[in-house]
Amino acid sequence: MIDPRLAVIDTRLAGVRRIVAVTGGKGGIGKSTIACLLALAAADRGLRTGLFDLDLTSPTDHVILGAPTGFPDEEFGIDPAMHAGVGLMSLALFAGSTPAPLRGDALTNAVLELLAITRWGELDLLVLDMPPGLGDTALDAMRFVPRCEYLVVTTPSTVVRETVRRTLRLLKERGAPVLGLLENMQVGESGTAALAAEFGATVLGSVPRDDALEAATGDPDALRKTAAAAALRAIAPL
Amino acid sequence: MIDPRLAVIDTRLAGVRRIVAVTGGKGGIGKSTIACLLALAAADRGLRTGLFDLDLTSPTDHVILGAPTGFPDEEFGIDPAMHAGVGLMSLALFAGSTPAPLRGDALTNAVLELLAITRWGELDLLVLDMPPGLGDTALDAMRFVPRCEYLVVTTPSTVVRETVRRTLRLLKERGAPVLGLLENMQVGESGTAALAAEFGATVLGSVPRDDALEAATGDPDALRKTAAAAALRAIAPL
Amino acid sequence: MHEYALADAVIAAVRKTAADERLARVLRVEVRVGALQSIDEHTFARALDTVRPPDDARFAAVEFALSLVPVRCRCRPCGAEYGPEVGAEADAHGAEAIHFVPELAHSYLRCPRCQSPDFDILEGRGVTIGRIEGERDE
Amino acid sequence: MHEYALADAVIAAVRKTAADERLARVLRVEVRVGALQSIDEHTFARALDTVRPPDDARFAAVEFALSLVPVRCRCRPCGAEYGPEVGAEADAHGAEAIHFVPELAHSYLRCPRCQSPDFDILEGRGVTIGRIEGERDE
Ligand SMILES: Nc1ncnc2c1ncn2[C@@H]1O[C@H](COP(=O)(O)OP(=O)(O)O)[C@@H](O)[C@H]1O
Ligand SMILES: Nc1ncnc2c1ncn2[C@@H]1O[C@H](COP(=O)(O)OP(=O)(O)O)[C@@H](O)[C@H]1O
Ligand SMILES: [Mg+2]
Ligand SMILES: [Mg+2]
Ligand SMILES: [Mg+2]
Ligand SMILES: [Mg+2]
Ligand code: NI
Ligand code: NI
Ligand SMILES: [Zn+2]
Ligand SMILES: [Zn+2]
């Protein structure tokens, strides 16, 4: 029994120049926020940009960007939903806010299916928004998209650093390219520089804690105007 | 082929009066913080209390409580590690900060194994600290510990509410007992009351955003003295 | 018609096997279509014909033997084994969601005995390839 | 000696089967011990004897047929199938961690071909029960 999807992933991603996974291993550190701001920043620079929400049981990129859900266009595959200049793929396009309780095998199958049928076309940048944890999707990204580069988000919190360290150890062990650490919700001195040094990784810079993000949720133009977006634009590794 | 572990779970939990899962579906909303503060508050009231860190790939309860890692005592099973009056079980006791990349089946097997060999003994309260997402562990808790009551953490954030709603929908559909919603990191008006009303759930109350938690991480006595701990004690459903 | 993307994947996989096995001609390919995805067999056969590389002599005489695989699920909490009828059990939206991503069965289908969404899909999920028959030039 | 907890689980499962099947006497229980957990067979046999309910006549003559199941793993990224030797490949701490929770193999063992921690444990993980033989009073 051959799984035909495995044979076509590289073809589907052939037109994508660069793939960046926004990760960290921990929830609530702003991976999705940074992924969305990064995608917006790239699109604003004129880069053809895609965003793939891989937090399959808790997708939020459509909420952050204010993208309407609804079935994507289908013709020779499915097209990412264009919104605010970014092509979005998310399980929420299909299921809205209906819960999708998915065990590991189902996560892998859903990722494989979307990789096999999504027509990203020609892109300068595809951003993968990773779920928390070192589970099926983290392993599947390494397996199915080996050329993916990792932007590791962290925050100035001890428990966050403890968790991010696990992700960094795994990425380093597997030889996955780490673009660098991004300190989100920065509020002063922190252990991020030390954590980066521990793994020979770069600190890309900081995005401040910005309570204006909350009100800007769902509104790309408002998001673009936040201090967080400005800080990210200044350090985005594009 | 019979899995013997399934037959012994109820025996292992027979001496536990009450099981409360701290959940929410979203990462970074303070599930682990609330779970630890709840366990400390219960122990301080003289309740015999256990804490089971079910965020298997990103365990943090040992970091929050400052519990040393190291193999648990083994004799007719394994004993939770007593720390600050709370009996802790966590994969970190065995693996420290070594990453444990676990796919779904492995998560289920690890939970089953720990349920089968841990001797909780006589407890008034066992707190389950749930991982983010609606994945294997969320489903396994419903399957293996059906009498578990759910304390649902949320925060005043739109993306968090969107995610917590999925968890509430699933719990409600399955008829799982929801103790109520706890709004963490409260900073003023929010949509928590509306979310609770949507599911006929109680709002237990709020725990304020308390930046003193960071410095108290790893120190149970300092944790007990935070405003967050005081707020939780006032509303804890014990 | 996202079926073309799946047909395309089948062709890619067959080409890969043909290359790996150094086949001069691929004669017959068993393609199993899981009923969960509600893919119409005729549509899929046409899609396979459309995306087949027209100028690759190795595929000039290939026959795609399609078969529909019924869905078998097993419920984790109650152990029931059952074969859901997507068309009858999910609403139109749910059925279309499952058509695109079969795992959304966990959003729109339930165990008939205990109503749990926590089931394993044992068979009949999506498109897989069985035997590939061909000839080498020797 | 956390082996007693596992032995206890075996007894609980056998009692349950005996009750479900209305067995008057349980005569033979196949117990498969996965090599991954590095459980000593003699220790485990003794544990089974210790936790066996002494005043339950149904178990007076039971024989536990223990067998050790070798570990088989398959690597997801590279497909290699292999049988790790926990004692030789993990350090003492890792081996003990795996002894308690076999899934920690993903922390302490690696695919010998590509060094990935992303493998499935096909066989030889932990303790399972095979055939249970007994008699009814009829
Ligand atoms: N720099 C920031 N300042 C303030 N709030 C932030 C910042 N980054 C993210 N947040 C907020 O934190 C919460 C979690 O962010 P999210 O991007 O969903 O994290 P993750 O994807 O890592 O789970 C959201 O409410 C988000 O608006
Ligand atoms: N009430 C609060 N005020 C301020 N920070 C908090 C509060 N609750 C949690 N935090 C912080 O938020 C971060 C995430 O908390 P954590 O308990 O790990 O969340 P989860 O378990 O949901 O992922 C930690 O740095 C924690 O100290
Ligand atoms: Mg996210
Ligand atoms: Mg269309
Ligand atoms: Mg947590
Ligand atoms: Mg001891
Ligand atoms: Ni279609
Ligand atoms: Ni032992
Ligand atoms: Zn069922
Ligand atoms: Zn390998």
CSV table of N, CA and C and ligand atoms in Angstrom, one decimal, chain D residues 75-80 82 111-116, ligand 10:
chain,number,residue,atom,x,y,z
D,75,CYS,N,11.5,3.4,12.0
D,75,CYS,CA,11.8,4.9,11.9
D,75,CYS,C,10.8,5.5,10.9
D,76,ARG,N,10.2,6.6,11.3
D,76,ARG,CA,9.3,7.3,10.3
D,76,ARG,C,10.0,8.0,9.2
D,77,PRO,N,11.1,8.8,9.5
D,77,PRO,CA,11.7,9.5,8.4
D,77,PRO,C,12.4,8.5,7.4
D,78,CYS,N,13.1,7.5,7.9
D,78,CYS,CA,13.9,6.7,6.9
D,78,CYS,C,13.4,5.3,6.7
D,79,GLY,N,12.4,4.9,7.5
D,79,GLY,CA,11.8,3.6,7.2
D,79,GLY,C,12.6,2.4,7.8
D,80,ALA,N,13.8,2.6,8.4
D,80,ALA,CA,14.5,1.5,8.9
D,80,ALA,C,13.8,0.7,10.0
D,82,TYR,N,14.4,-1.9,13.1
D,82,TYR,CA,15.5,-2.3,13.9
D,82,TYR,C,15.1,-2.7,15.3
D,111,CYS,N,17.2,6.1,16.0
D,111,CYS,CA,17.3,5.2,14.8
D,111,CYS,C,18.8,5.0,14.5
D,112,PRO,N,19.2,3.7,14.3
D,112,PRO,CA,20.6,3.5,14.1
D,112,PRO,C,21.0,4.0,12.7
D,113,ARG,N,20.0,4.2,11.8
D,113,ARG,CA,20.4,4.6,10.4
D,113,ARG,C,20.5,6.1,10.3
D,114,CYS,N,19.4,6.8,10.8
D,114,CYS,CA,19.4,8.3,10.6
D,114,CYS,C,19.3,9.1,11.9
D,115,GLN,N,19.4,8.4,13.0
D,115,GLN,CA,19.5,9.0,14.4
D,115,GLN,C,18.2,9.8,14.8
D,116,SER,N,17.1,9.5,14.1
D,116,SER,CA,15.9,10.2,14.5
D,116,SER,C,15.2,9.6,15.7
E,10,ZN,ZN,15.8,6.5,10.6
